[in-house]
Short mmCIF file of C-alpha atoms in Angstrom, two decimals:
data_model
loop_
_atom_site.label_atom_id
_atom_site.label_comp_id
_atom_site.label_asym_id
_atom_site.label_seq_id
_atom_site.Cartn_x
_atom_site.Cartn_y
_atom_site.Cartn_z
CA UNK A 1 -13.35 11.02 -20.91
CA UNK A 2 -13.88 9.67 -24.37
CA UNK A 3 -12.18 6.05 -24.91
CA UNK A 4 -9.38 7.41 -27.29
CA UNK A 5 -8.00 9.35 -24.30
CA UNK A 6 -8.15 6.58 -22.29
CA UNK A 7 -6.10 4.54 -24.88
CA UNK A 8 -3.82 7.60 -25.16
CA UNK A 9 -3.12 7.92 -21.07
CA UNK A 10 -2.70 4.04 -21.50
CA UNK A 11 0.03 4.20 -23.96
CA UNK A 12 1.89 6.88 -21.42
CA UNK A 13 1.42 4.15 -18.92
CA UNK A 14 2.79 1.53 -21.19
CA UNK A 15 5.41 4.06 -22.21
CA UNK A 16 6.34 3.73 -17.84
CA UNK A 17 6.20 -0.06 -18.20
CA UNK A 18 9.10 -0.08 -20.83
CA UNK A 19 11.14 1.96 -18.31
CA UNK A 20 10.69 -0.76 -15.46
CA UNK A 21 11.44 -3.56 -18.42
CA UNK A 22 15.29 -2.02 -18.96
CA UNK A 23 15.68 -2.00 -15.45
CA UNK A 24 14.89 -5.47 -15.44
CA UNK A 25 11.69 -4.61 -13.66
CA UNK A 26 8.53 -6.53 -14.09
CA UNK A 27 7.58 -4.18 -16.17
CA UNK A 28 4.17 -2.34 -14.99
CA UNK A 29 3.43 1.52 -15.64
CA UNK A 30 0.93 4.05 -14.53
CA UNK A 31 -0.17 7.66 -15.32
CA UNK A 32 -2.17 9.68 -12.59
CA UNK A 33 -4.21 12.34 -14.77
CA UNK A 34 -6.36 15.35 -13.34
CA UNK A 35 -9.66 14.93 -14.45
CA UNK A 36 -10.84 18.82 -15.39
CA UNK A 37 -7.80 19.69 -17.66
CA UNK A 38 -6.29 16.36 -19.01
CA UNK A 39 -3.06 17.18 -17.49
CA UNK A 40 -0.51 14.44 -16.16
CA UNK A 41 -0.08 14.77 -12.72
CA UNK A 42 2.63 12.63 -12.38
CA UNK A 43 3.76 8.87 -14.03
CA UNK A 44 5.77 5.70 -12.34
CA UNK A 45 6.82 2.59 -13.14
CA UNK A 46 7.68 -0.75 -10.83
CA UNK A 47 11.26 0.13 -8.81
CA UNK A 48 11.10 -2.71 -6.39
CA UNK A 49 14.50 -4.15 -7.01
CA UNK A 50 16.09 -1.08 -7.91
CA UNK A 51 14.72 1.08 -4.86
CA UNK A 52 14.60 -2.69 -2.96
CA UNK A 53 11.46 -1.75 -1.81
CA UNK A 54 8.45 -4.03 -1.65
CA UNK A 55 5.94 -1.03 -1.64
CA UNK A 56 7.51 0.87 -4.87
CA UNK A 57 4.93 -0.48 -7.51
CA UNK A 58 4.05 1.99 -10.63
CA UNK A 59 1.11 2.93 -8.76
CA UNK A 60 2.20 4.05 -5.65
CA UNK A 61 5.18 5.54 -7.21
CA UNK A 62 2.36 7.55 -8.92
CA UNK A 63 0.60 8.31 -5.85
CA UNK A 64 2.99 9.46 -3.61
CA UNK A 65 4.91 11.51 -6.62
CA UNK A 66 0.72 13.04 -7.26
CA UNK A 67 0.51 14.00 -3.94
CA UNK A 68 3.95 15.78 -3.80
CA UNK A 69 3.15 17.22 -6.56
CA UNK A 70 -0.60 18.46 -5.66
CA UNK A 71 0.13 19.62 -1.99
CA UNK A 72 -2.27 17.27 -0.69
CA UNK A 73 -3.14 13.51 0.15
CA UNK A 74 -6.57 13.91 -1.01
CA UNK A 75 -6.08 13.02 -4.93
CA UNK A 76 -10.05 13.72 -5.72
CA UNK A 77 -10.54 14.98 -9.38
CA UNK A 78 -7.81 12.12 -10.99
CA UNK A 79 -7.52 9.32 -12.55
CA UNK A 80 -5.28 6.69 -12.19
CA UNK A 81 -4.20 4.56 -15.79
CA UNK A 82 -2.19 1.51 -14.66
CA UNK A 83 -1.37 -1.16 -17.08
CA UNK A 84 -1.62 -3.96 -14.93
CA UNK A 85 -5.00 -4.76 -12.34
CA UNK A 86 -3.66 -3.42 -9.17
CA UNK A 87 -2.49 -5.46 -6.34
CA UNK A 88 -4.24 -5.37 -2.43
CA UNK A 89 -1.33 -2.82 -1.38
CA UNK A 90 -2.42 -0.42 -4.46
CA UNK A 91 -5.97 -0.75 -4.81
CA UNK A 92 -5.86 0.04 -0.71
CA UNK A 93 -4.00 3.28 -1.63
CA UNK A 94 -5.90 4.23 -4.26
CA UNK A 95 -9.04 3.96 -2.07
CA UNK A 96 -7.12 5.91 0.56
CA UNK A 97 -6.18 8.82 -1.26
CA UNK A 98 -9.79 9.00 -2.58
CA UNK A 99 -8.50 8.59 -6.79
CA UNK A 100 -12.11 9.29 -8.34
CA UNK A 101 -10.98 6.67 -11.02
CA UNK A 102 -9.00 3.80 -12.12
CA UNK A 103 -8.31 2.40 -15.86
CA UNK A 104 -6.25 -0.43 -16.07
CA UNK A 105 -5.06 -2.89 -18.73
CA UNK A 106 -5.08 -6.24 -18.31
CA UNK A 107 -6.47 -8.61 -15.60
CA UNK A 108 -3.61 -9.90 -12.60
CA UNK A 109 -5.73 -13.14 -12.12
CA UNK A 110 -2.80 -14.05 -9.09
CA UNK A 111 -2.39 -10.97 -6.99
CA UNK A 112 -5.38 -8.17 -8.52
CA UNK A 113 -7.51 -6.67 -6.02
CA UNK A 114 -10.17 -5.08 -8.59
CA UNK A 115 -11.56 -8.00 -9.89
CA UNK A 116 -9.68 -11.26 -9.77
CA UNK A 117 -9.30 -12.24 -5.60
CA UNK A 118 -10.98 -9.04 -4.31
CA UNK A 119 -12.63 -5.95 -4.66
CA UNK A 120 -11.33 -3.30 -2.60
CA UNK A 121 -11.90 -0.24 -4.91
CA UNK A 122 -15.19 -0.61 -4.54
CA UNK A 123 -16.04 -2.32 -1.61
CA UNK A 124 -19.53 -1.16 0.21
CA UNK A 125 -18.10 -0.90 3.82
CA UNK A 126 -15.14 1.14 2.61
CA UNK A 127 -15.84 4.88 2.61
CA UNK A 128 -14.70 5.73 -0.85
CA UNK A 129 -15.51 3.89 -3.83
CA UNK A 130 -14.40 4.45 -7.76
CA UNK A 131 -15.30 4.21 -11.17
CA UNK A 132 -13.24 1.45 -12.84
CA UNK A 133 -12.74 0.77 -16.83
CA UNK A 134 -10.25 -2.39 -17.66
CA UNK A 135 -9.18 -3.65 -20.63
CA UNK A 136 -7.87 -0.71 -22.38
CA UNK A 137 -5.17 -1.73 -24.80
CA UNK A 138 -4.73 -5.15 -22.81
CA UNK A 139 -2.98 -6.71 -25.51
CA UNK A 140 -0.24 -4.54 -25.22
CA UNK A 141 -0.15 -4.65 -21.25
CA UNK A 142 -0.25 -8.60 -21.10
CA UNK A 143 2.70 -8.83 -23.81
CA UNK A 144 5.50 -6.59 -22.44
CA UNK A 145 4.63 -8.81 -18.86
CA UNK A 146 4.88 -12.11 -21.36
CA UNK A 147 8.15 -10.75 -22.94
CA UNK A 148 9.40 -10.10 -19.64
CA UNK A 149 9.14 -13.47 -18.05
CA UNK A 150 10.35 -15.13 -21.16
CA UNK A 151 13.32 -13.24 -21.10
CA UNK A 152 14.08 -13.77 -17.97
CA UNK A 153 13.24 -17.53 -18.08
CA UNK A 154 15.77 -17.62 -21.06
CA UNK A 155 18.68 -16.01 -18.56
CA UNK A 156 17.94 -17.92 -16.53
CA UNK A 157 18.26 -21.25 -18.59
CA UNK A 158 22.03 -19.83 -19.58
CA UNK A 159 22.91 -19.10 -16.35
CA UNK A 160 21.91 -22.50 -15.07
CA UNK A 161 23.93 -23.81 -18.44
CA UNK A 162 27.06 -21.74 -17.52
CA UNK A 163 26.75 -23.16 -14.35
CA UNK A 164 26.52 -27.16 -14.92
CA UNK B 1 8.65 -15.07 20.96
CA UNK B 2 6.92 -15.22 24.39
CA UNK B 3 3.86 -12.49 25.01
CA UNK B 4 5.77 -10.52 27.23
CA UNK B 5 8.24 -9.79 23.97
CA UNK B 6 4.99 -9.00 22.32
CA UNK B 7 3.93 -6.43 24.70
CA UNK B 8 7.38 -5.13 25.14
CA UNK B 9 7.35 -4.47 21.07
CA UNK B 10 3.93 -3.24 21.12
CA UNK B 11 4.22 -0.55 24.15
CA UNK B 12 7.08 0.57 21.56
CA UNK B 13 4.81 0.83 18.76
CA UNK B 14 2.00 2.81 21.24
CA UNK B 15 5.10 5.41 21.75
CA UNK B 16 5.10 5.89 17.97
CA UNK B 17 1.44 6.54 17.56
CA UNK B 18 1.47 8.90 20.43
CA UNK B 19 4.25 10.50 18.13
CA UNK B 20 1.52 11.09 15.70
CA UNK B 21 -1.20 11.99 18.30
CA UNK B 22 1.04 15.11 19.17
CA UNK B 23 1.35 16.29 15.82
CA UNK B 24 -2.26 16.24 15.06
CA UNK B 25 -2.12 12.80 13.26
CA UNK B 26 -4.45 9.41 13.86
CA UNK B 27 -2.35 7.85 16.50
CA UNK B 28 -1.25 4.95 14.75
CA UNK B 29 2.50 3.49 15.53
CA UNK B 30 4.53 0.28 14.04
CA UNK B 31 7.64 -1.50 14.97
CA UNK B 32 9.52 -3.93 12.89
CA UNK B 33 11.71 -6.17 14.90
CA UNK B 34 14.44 -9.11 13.44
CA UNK B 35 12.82 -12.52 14.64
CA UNK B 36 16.45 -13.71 15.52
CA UNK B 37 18.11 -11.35 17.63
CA UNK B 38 14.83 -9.70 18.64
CA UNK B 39 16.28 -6.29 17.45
CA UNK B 40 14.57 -3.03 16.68
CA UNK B 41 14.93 -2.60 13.03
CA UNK B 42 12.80 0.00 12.24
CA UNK B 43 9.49 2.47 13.51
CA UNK B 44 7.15 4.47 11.85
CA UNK B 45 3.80 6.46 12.78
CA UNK B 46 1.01 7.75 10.87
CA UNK B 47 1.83 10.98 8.78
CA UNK B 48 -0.97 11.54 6.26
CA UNK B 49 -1.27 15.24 7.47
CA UNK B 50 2.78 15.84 7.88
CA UNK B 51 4.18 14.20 4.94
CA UNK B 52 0.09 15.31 2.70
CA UNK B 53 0.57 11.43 1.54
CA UNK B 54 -2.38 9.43 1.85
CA UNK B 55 0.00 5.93 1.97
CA UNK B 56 2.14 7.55 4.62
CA UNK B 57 0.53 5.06 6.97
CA UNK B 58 2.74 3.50 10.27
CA UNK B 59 3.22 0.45 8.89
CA UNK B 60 4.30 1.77 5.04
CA UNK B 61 6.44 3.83 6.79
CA UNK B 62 8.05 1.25 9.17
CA UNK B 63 8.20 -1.52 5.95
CA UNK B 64 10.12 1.42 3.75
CA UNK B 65 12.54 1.98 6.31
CA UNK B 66 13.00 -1.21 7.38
CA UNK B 67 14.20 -2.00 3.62
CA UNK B 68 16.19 0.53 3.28
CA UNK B 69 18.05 -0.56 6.89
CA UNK B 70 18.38 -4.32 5.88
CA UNK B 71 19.20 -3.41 1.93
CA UNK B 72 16.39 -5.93 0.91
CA UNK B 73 12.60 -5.91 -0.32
CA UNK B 74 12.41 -8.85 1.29
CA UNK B 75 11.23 -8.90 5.08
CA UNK B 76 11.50 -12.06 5.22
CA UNK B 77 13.01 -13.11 8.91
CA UNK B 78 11.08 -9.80 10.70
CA UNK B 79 7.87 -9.26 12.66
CA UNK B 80 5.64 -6.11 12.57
CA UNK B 81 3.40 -4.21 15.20
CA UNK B 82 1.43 -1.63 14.58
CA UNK B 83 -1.84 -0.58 17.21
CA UNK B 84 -4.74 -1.27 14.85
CA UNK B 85 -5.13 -3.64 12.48
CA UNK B 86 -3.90 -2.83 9.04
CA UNK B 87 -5.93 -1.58 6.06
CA UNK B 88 -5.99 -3.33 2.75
CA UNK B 89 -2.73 -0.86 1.31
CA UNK B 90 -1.04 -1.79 4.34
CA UNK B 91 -1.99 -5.37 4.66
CA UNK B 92 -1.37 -5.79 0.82
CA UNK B 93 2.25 -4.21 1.56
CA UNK B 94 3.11 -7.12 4.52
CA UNK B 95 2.22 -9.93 1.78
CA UNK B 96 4.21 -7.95 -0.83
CA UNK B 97 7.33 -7.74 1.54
CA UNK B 98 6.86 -11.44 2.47
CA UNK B 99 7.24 -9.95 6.47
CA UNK B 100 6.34 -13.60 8.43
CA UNK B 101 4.44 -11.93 11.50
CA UNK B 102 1.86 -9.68 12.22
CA UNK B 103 0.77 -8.33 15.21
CA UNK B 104 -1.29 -5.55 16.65
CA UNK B 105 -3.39 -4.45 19.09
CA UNK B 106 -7.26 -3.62 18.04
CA UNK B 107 -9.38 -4.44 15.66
CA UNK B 108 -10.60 -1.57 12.73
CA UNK B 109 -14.19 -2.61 11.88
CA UNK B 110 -14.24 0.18 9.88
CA UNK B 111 -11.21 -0.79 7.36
CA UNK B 112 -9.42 -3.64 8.98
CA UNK B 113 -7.64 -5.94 5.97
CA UNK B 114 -6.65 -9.30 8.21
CA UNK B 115 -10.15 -9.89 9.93
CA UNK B 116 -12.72 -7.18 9.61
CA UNK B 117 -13.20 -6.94 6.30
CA UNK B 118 -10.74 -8.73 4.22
CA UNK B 119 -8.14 -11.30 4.95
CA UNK B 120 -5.73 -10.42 3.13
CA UNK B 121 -2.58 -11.36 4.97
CA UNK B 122 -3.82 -15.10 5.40
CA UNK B 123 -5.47 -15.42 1.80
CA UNK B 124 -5.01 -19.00 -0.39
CA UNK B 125 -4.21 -17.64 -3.46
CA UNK B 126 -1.99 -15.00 -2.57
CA UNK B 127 1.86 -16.09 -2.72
CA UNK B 128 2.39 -15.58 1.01
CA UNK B 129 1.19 -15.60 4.35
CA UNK B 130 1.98 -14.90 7.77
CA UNK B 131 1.45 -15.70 11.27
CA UNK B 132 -0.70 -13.17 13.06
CA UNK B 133 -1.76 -12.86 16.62
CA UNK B 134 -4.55 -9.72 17.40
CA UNK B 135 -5.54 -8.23 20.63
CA UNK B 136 -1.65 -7.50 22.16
CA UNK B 137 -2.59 -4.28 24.52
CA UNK B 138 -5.71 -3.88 22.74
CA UNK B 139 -7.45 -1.65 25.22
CA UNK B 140 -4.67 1.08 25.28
CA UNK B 141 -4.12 1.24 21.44
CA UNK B 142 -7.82 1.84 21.63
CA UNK B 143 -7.74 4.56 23.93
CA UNK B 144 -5.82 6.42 22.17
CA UNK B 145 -7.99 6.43 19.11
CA UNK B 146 -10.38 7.40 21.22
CA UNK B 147 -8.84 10.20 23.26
CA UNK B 148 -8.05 11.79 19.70
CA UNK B 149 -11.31 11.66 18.10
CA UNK B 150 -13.10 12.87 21.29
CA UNK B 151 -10.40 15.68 20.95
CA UNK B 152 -10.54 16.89 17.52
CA UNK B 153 -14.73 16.73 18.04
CA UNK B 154 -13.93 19.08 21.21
CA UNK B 155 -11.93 21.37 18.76
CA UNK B 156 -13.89 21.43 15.99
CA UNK B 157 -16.95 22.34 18.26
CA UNK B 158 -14.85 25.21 19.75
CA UNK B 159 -14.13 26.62 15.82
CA UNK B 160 -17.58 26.11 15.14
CA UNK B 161 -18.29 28.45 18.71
CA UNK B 162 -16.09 31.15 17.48
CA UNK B 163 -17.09 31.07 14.10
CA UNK B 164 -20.97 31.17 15.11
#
């Protein structure tokens, strides 16, 4: 696929990412897309304190609601747009539902498992590997994250001043 | 908690896999027990096939129940078996739900995420660890793998006879 799709799935995951931020989410989308006809599968965004689940990242959210949504576990023939590098938990799941591709934003240099601590999409004694493009519209995907912390930092500062 | 606990919770977590050995599943099983009061909170067993969801793994399934029972992401406090060794999705899911214990019975060369071909549970710059102790009832959880595989070869043969 040509790079301005890939910036145009992005902004659909980015468009997920807002959703977790007004939940008070850290805010992290992704789009699963099939390959042949362009078509969203199926989109999610971070519920882990809303669902108060530790396994309901974007991307599994995507995943599992792909797979409902397919009939079957095996996602060949998609793509997975996430705005945020993937953690162990979801690069594991992408590798076991056999995505044929992953795009992602920006880097997770404390927790991604694509390129900053380990490489598990494409790991040569795993038996199914990916294609991988980062950095699409990165930017954008590092500053709703930035916004998010510093908004939360700020509540947190009041609260800690209502408090005293 | 003493071994004999261990094996206790891990002949618990063999019953679950042989749960998904009888519906045609990888006989995987998990059990996550409350450190303190040594209670039962939750069980799951692989259902890739069942559920068509390539994260429906025993030990996602054990974690997502296990939150919804306590009403927390965190799993902090709780101890998980599960036969084999975890893969990187479900290894990656244990950090992310900050469980403090791992243990299971035999080792997956083939995709094993806490000593065969990552570490990920036990990992310096992830933001949590766990204790972990391998090798509880090893032999049986191993058996079972192998009774399946050497069954589905035997059926697969017998299409292949039919179909000849």
């Amino acid at each position: 696929m040509p790079m301005q799709d890939d910036e145009a799935y992005m902004a659909m995951a980015l468009a997920e990412a807002r959703k977790a931020y007004d939940l008070g989410e850290v805010p992290i989308g992704a789009v699963l897309v099939d390959n042949e006809s362009g078509a969203v599968v199926s989109a999610g965004h971070n519920l882990r304190e809303t669902e108060l689940d530790g396994t309901a990242h974007a991307e599994m959210e995507a995943i599992r609601k792909g797979c409902k949504k397919l009939g079957r576990w095996r996602l060949s023939g998609t793509t997975l747009y996430v705005t945020i590098e993937p953690c162990a938990m979801c690069a594991g799941a992408l590798v076991n539902s056999r995505v044929d591709r992953l795009v992602y934003g920006s880097l997770d240099m404390k927790a991604g498992a694509v390129h900053s601590i380990f490489n598990i999409v494409n790991h040569k004694l795993l038996n199914h590997r990916m294609e991988v493009t980062d950095g699409i519209m990165a930017d954008q995907c590092r500053q709703i994250m930035k916004d998010f912390f510093a908004m939360r930092r700020k509540q947190n500062k009041e609260k800690k001043g209502r408090n005293a």
